[in-house]
Tab-separated table of C-alpha atoms in Angstrom:
chain	number	residue	atom	x	y	z
A	297	MET	CA	127.641	134.676	115.141
A	298	ASP	CA	128.768	133.198	111.836
A	299	ALA	CA	127.817	129.645	110.872
A	300	LEU	CA	131.256	128.086	111.393
A	301	GLN	CA	131.635	129.651	114.812
A	302	LEU	CA	128.192	128.327	115.761
A	303	LEU	CA	129.013	124.818	114.528
A	304	THR	CA	132.358	124.646	116.322
A	305	THR	CA	131.357	126.217	119.633
A	306	ARG	CA	127.844	124.854	120.358
A	307	ARG	CA	127.800	123.011	123.681
A	308	SER	CA	125.047	121.449	125.742
A	309	ASN	CA	124.083	123.290	128.894
A	310	LYS	CA	121.859	121.900	131.651
A	311	GLN	CA	121.887	125.152	133.646
A	312	LEU	CA	118.929	126.897	132.025
A	313	ALA	CA	116.564	129.645	133.167
A	314	ALA	CA	113.959	132.008	131.737
A	315	PRO	CA	113.499	133.531	129.339
A	316	ALA	CA	112.811	130.927	126.683
A	317	PRO	CA	112.507	131.841	123.012
A	318	ASN	CA	109.523	134.026	122.161
A	319	ALA	CA	107.011	133.062	119.452
A	320	GLU	CA	109.061	134.585	116.617
A	321	GLN	CA	112.283	132.942	117.778
A	322	LEU	CA	110.519	129.595	118.228
A	323	GLU	CA	109.086	129.877	114.707
A	324	MET	CA	112.624	130.386	113.373
A	325	MET	CA	113.813	127.313	115.285
A	326	LEU	CA	111.003	125.138	113.932
A	327	GLN	CA	111.527	126.396	110.387
A	328	SER	CA	115.226	125.540	110.712
A	329	ALA	CA	114.363	122.061	111.946
A	330	THR	CA	112.279	121.322	108.868
A	331	GLN	CA	115.014	122.317	106.412
A	332	VAL	CA	117.234	119.314	107.127
A	333	PRO	CA	118.330	116.620	104.657
A	334	ASP	CA	115.244	114.530	104.003
A	335	HIS	CA	115.623	112.053	101.144
A	336	GLY	CA	112.293	111.811	99.365
A	337	ASN	CA	110.762	114.661	101.379
A	338	MET	CA	109.346	112.167	103.876
A	339	ARG	CA	109.038	114.716	106.731
A	340	PRO	CA	109.469	111.972	109.370
A	341	PHE	CA	109.518	114.339	112.331
A	342	ARG	CA	107.016	115.890	114.668
A	343	PHE	CA	107.473	118.424	117.460
A	344	ALA	CA	105.593	119.158	120.665
A	345	VAL	CA	106.446	122.484	122.312
A	346	ILE	CA	105.906	122.481	126.062
A	347	GLN	CA	106.147	126.004	127.431
A	348	SER	CA	103.001	127.111	129.230
A	349	GLU	CA	102.971	126.718	132.994
A	350	GLU	CA	100.133	124.215	132.642
A	351	GLY	CA	102.053	122.274	129.976
A	352	LEU	CA	105.246	122.222	132.041
A	353	GLN	CA	103.310	121.053	135.115
A	354	ARG	CA	101.758	118.234	133.078
A	355	PHE	CA	105.206	117.312	131.698
A	356	ARG	CA	106.696	117.203	135.209
A	357	GLN	CA	103.848	115.013	136.420
A	358	LEU	CA	104.281	112.622	133.478
A	359	LEU	CA	107.963	112.217	134.330
A	360	LYS	CA	107.139	111.463	137.976
A	361	ASP	CA	104.310	109.103	137.015
A	362	THR	CA	106.698	107.264	134.675
A	363	VAL	CA	109.093	106.629	137.550
A	364	VAL	CA	106.268	105.327	139.726
A	365	GLN	CA	104.727	103.216	136.938
A	366	LEU	CA	108.062	101.567	136.133
A	367	ASN	CA	109.006	101.265	139.820
A	368	PHE	CA	112.355	103.025	139.404
A	369	GLY	CA	112.621	104.224	142.998
A	370	ASP	CA	113.319	107.422	144.903
A	371	GLU	CA	116.695	108.260	143.360
A	372	ILE	CA	115.220	108.314	139.843
A	373	LEU	CA	112.193	110.233	141.144
A	374	GLN	CA	114.585	112.978	142.251
A	375	LYS	CA	116.168	112.901	138.786
A	376	ALA	CA	112.693	113.227	137.219
A	377	GLU	CA	112.065	116.339	139.312
A	378	LYS	CA	115.394	117.807	138.234
A	379	VAL	CA	114.717	117.101	134.539
A	380	GLY	CA	111.177	118.464	134.828
A	381	ASN	CA	112.502	121.766	136.169
A	382	MET	CA	115.565	122.046	133.934
A	383	ALA	CA	114.272	124.578	131.410
A	384	PRO	CA	111.452	127.025	130.709
A	385	MET	CA	110.782	125.329	127.347
A	386	VAL	CA	110.842	121.686	126.324
A	387	ILE	CA	110.531	120.577	122.728
A	388	ALA	CA	109.803	116.888	122.268
A	389	VAL	CA	111.196	115.691	118.944
A	390	MET	CA	109.479	112.622	117.596
A	391	PHE	CA	110.357	110.318	114.750
A	392	ARG	CA	107.288	109.292	112.777
A	393	PRO	CA	108.195	106.985	109.874
A	394	ASN	CA	106.397	107.878	106.678
A	395	THR	CA	105.146	104.745	104.923
A	396	GLU	CA	102.202	106.390	103.170
A	397	VAL	CA	104.036	107.248	99.955
A	398	ALA	CA	104.531	105.156	96.825
A	399	ARG	CA	108.271	104.763	97.412
A	400	PRO	CA	109.070	105.160	101.113
A	401	LYS	CA	112.698	105.398	102.157
A	402	PRO	CA	114.201	103.045	104.754
A	403	GLU	CA	113.210	103.854	108.323
A	404	TRP	CA	116.846	104.205	109.417
A	405	GLU	CA	117.313	106.926	106.825
A	406	GLN	CA	114.169	108.707	107.967
A	407	MET	CA	115.291	108.502	111.602
A	408	ILE	CA	118.566	110.192	110.688
A	409	SER	CA	116.524	113.014	109.171
A	410	ALA	CA	114.543	113.345	112.412
A	411	GLY	CA	117.835	113.470	114.335
A	412	CYS	CA	119.022	116.237	112.018
A	413	ALA	CA	115.781	118.100	112.755
A	414	ALA	CA	116.567	117.962	116.481
A	415	TYR	CA	120.063	119.277	115.791
A	416	GLY	CA	118.589	122.009	113.584
A	417	LEU	CA	116.479	123.102	116.551
A	418	GLN	CA	119.572	123.194	118.755
A	419	LEU	CA	121.599	125.211	116.278
A	420	ALA	CA	118.794	127.702	115.654
A	421	ALA	CA	118.304	128.148	119.409
A	422	SER	CA	122.034	128.706	119.903
A	423	ALA	CA	122.203	131.131	116.961
A	424	GLN	CA	119.572	133.251	118.722
A	425	GLY	CA	121.435	133.273	122.040
A	426	PHE	CA	119.668	130.415	123.846
A	427	ASP	CA	121.359	127.440	125.422
A	428	ASN	CA	119.953	123.945	125.318
A	429	VAL	CA	120.534	120.286	125.979
A	430	TRP	CA	119.147	117.193	124.240
A	431	ILE	CA	117.823	114.684	126.801
A	432	THR	CA	117.108	111.018	125.979
A	433	GLY	CA	117.256	107.874	128.084
A	434	MET	CA	114.319	106.587	130.066
A	435	TRP	CA	112.274	109.684	129.324
A	436	SER	CA	112.309	108.926	125.599
A	437	ASN	CA	110.810	105.514	126.285
A	438	SER	CA	108.154	106.611	128.769
A	439	PRO	CA	104.857	104.968	127.801
A	440	LEU	CA	102.982	107.803	129.514
A	441	LEU	CA	104.886	110.529	127.675
A	442	ARG	CA	104.509	108.659	124.365
A	443	GLU	CA	100.755	108.474	124.889
A	444	ALA	CA	100.476	112.129	125.929
A	445	LEU	CA	102.406	113.186	122.812
A	446	GLY	CA	100.172	111.112	120.526
A	447	CYS	CA	102.888	108.692	119.420
A	448	ARG	CA	101.787	105.826	117.187
A	449	ASP	CA	103.215	102.292	117.446
A	450	LYS	CA	106.327	102.939	115.326
A	451	ASP	CA	106.897	106.513	116.500
A	452	LYS	CA	109.830	107.220	118.776
A	453	ILE	CA	110.622	110.156	121.007
A	454	ILE	CA	114.180	110.774	119.888
A	455	GLY	CA	114.795	113.522	122.359
A	456	LEU	CA	113.559	116.190	124.670
A	457	LEU	CA	115.242	119.459	123.819
A	458	MET	CA	115.468	121.625	126.917
A	459	VAL	CA	115.766	125.306	125.916
A	460	GLY	CA	116.357	128.472	127.896
A	461	THR	CA	118.828	131.172	128.787
A	462	ALA	CA	122.129	130.117	130.305
A	463	ALA	CA	121.951	130.344	134.087
A	464	GLU	CA	125.652	129.476	134.090
A	465	PRO	CA	128.022	129.362	131.122
A	466	ALA	CA	128.401	125.992	129.397
A	467	SER	CA	131.655	124.175	129.990
A	468	GLY	CA	134.578	125.681	128.142
A	469	GLU	CA	135.484	122.510	126.263
A	470	LYS	CA	137.892	123.006	123.435
A	471	ASN	CA	137.290	121.684	119.965
A	472	THR	CA	137.796	117.975	119.346
A	473	ASP	CA	141.190	116.413	118.650
A	474	LEU	CA	140.293	115.022	115.245
A	475	ALA	CA	143.147	112.476	115.049
A	476	GLU	CA	141.044	109.872	116.854
A	477	PHE	CA	138.063	110.238	114.509
A	478	VAL	CA	139.376	111.005	111.029
A	479	GLN	CA	141.350	109.099	108.462
A	480	TYR	CA	142.716	110.623	105.290
A	481	TRP	CA	143.171	108.737	102.053
């Protein structure tokens, strides 16, 4: 798949199954994620790969415990179970602002770099034939998940990238009608 085809056809897919990327494919994904624009070479991103059965079980339990801890109710508990079983691999992408350099860049700029790292993971997964979806929402703010992932006070979980093989094809959305989003001068 050429780069332009990848960029214009990538779609999120929540219907994922095994297999997940192998060690070599995962390495390629993580290398791609670290090659994003990063003004000042701050490296404001961290990744946690959850793929072993034990790791996935722990992840699922953390999602359920979050629902209970925050008293979200049965409907959200069912959603937690669905999210916890969505993919054979989960990659937590965390923003960790770098303030330990002589001239740190603004945090907003560093967070954009971390977001690009998450997108780099998605593109590299797609380029190797894997589908994925970037999950945020309540899971990104889970105090239990933050603690388990070793987040510091200013760190943020910017997404949980669910990765696997398409169980069903992603929706056949066409490319965007650009008229609504672009102005020409």
